[in-house]
Amino acid sequence: MFSLTPRWFGMGAGGAVAFCCISCSASPEPPDKAAGSGGAASSTQAASSSTGAATSSSTGSGGAGPGSSCADPLPLELGQVTEGNLAVDGQEDHYRFHGRRGQVLQVDIDAMSFAAVPFDPRYIDSVVTLFHGDGSQLAQNNNDLLDALATDSRFQTILPADGEYCLRVTDCSTLIERPENNCATGEKLFTRYELRIDELTDEPLDSNTTDLGDNDGSNSATPVTYVNQGGSYGTSSLWGTFQDPADVDLFSFTVPLDLVAQRADVRAAAYFYITPSGLEGNGSTAPTGRISVVDPGAPEVSLAEIEGANSTLLVAPVEPGKERWLVVRRAGDTAGASDFYFLHHALGWGLSLETERGSGENDSPETAAPIQVVPYGVESPIAPGSKAEIEGDLASVPEDRDHFAMDVPAGLPWVSARCDAHHHGSGLRGFRVSLLTEEGDLLAPLSTSLEEAHEPTRIRRSYTGGLSRILLKLEAASQDVGVTSSFYRCSVYFYPRAWP
């Protein structure tokens, strides 16, 4: 009935999946907060040009009256766009709909997505919460983590029972503790939003794939389907249920041969994002455990692997045309009332690939390979500057050490770095990143960082001190015998001031 097509897709800093517009049409400037505020709900409906779904309008509760609580919610129809307006500070809008047990739904809010500038603080920072009919919380989403340009809410869930459900929409500053640290702060001049709930189904030739329920054996796997969009492929959504704590699900995927590379110096990669479970996530009672990418011919060894408790993004360098399996496991040994999982899967290309093959070519400061520094975030209200990006492999650790040289841009004396290896599925262990002078000395005592499995490697706020060139050094202590990949991905940022 509805195929999940993301608003954003592309490659982001440090190799993380970021999302840029695929097929968005230009949106008119939203009305300011005075537009429609305090008025009665509109009953007008119009056909949506992109989906054919009806659109209904409502100004919300205005802080009191119908829609101000789950005790008196406004009606909501699945598949329709409902317009609302959080015109009053502290306002909460509530809606109700009828759902079925096992129904797969996507809840989507658009507000900041209408802005011309990413993360425009003048737009509301939405939070959406789903409640059972008895008023107990089922799921919640603050930000769609797959959207790199806005803080709108979006999540997927599987309903645990037949009955009525309540949905609350509010601004982050109304609900989240310490909004100055966790929300897009500032006066909200644009408070209109669009809410839509869609049922997700797995249909032939769409981008959704649901676990068949009989693929736990080593000789079967549910095939992942891709939708070609002129040589590129949008995000596929994968979901399933855990029948018991020992349940293991397998998905088969093959990167299409016609996937178009952005540049010649990049390699293909498969990305798998785990959506968080629990009451503050998608509502599942089962945390997703270890997920792995394996060769069907040798499934006992992982090509790339993460633990869901430590990371939400698995990255696997892949070769087009070769079949791979995704292995999904549940964490914990106690079954819950609604044990399911949701993954988002994207195909893409990595960062600029190092030219070294094997070890020895850039293993010292004297043989550091130059990498390009380019402008970054010119239109960003946060911190425009420049960046350098590199992807590679440490072929034999600890002997192989990679060094890269970067020219410091004029007027950008502060530098930070982020790298991912183990955190995104690489078999490298004890991965360390350092920023050095050309002589091989640390820029500062804190200009080095050792990676942990639960977070990326970060170096923050190092001062280049008038140097014209600095070095990036990458090394690892060992290789996990159960994970064969040895990749890393790094981004180095130059700023005019000490940020972040």
mmCIF file of C-alpha atoms in Angstrom, residues 15 254-271 314-322 346-353 391:
data_model
loop_
_atom_site.group_PDB
_atom_site.id
_atom_site.type_symbol
_atom_site.label_atom_id
_atom_site.label_comp_id
_atom_site.label_asym_id
_atom_site.label_seq_id
_atom_site.Cartn_x
_atom_site.Cartn_y
_atom_site.Cartn_z
ATOM 1 C CA GLY A 15 31.183 7.939 6.166
ATOM 2 C CA THR A 254 23.315 -8.066 -4.112
ATOM 3 C CA VAL A 255 24.511 -4.611 -5.099
ATOM 4 C CA PRO A 256 23.227 -4.020 -8.661
ATOM 5 C CA LEU A 257 25.849 -3.800 -11.377
ATOM 6 C CA ASP A 258 24.326 -0.569 -12.701
ATOM 7 C CA LEU A 259 24.872 1.379 -9.470
ATOM 8 C CA VAL A 260 26.466 4.597 -10.726
ATOM 9 C CA ALA A 261 29.634 5.751 -8.958
ATOM 10 C CA GLN A 262 29.962 9.427 -8.046
ATOM 11 C CA ARG A 263 33.719 9.399 -8.755
ATOM 12 C CA ALA A 264 36.392 6.940 -9.832
ATOM 13 C CA ASP A 265 38.200 7.037 -6.455
ATOM 14 C CA VAL A 266 35.385 5.557 -4.361
ATOM 15 C CA ARG A 267 34.108 2.049 -3.639
ATOM 16 C CA ALA A 268 30.604 0.726 -3.150
ATOM 17 C CA ALA A 269 29.210 0.272 0.334
ATOM 18 C CA ALA A 270 26.058 -1.113 1.932
ATOM 19 C CA TYR A 271 24.607 0.755 4.911
ATOM 20 C CA LEU A 314 26.631 -0.903 10.019
ATOM 21 C CA VAL A 315 28.806 -0.115 6.993
ATOM 22 C CA ALA A 316 30.083 -2.871 4.729
ATOM 23 C CA PRO A 317 32.337 -2.265 1.704
ATOM 24 C CA VAL A 318 30.838 -4.434 -1.038
ATOM 25 C CA GLU A 319 31.435 -5.400 -4.642
ATOM 26 C CA PRO A 320 28.561 -4.960 -7.128
ATOM 27 C CA GLY A 321 27.210 -8.244 -8.423
ATOM 28 C CA LYS A 322 28.275 -10.345 -5.414
ATOM 29 C CA ALA A 346 20.990 2.119 1.590
ATOM 30 C CA LEU A 347 23.469 1.522 -1.191
ATOM 31 C CA GLY A 348 26.053 4.150 -1.923
ATOM 32 C CA TRP A 349 29.690 5.052 -2.295
ATOM 33 C CA GLY A 350 32.322 5.786 0.274
ATOM 34 C CA LEU A 351 34.789 8.627 0.750
ATOM 35 C CA SER A 352 37.866 9.232 -1.379
ATOM 36 C CA LEU A 353 39.833 6.008 -1.264
ATOM 37 C CA GLU A 391 38.697 6.091 3.400
#
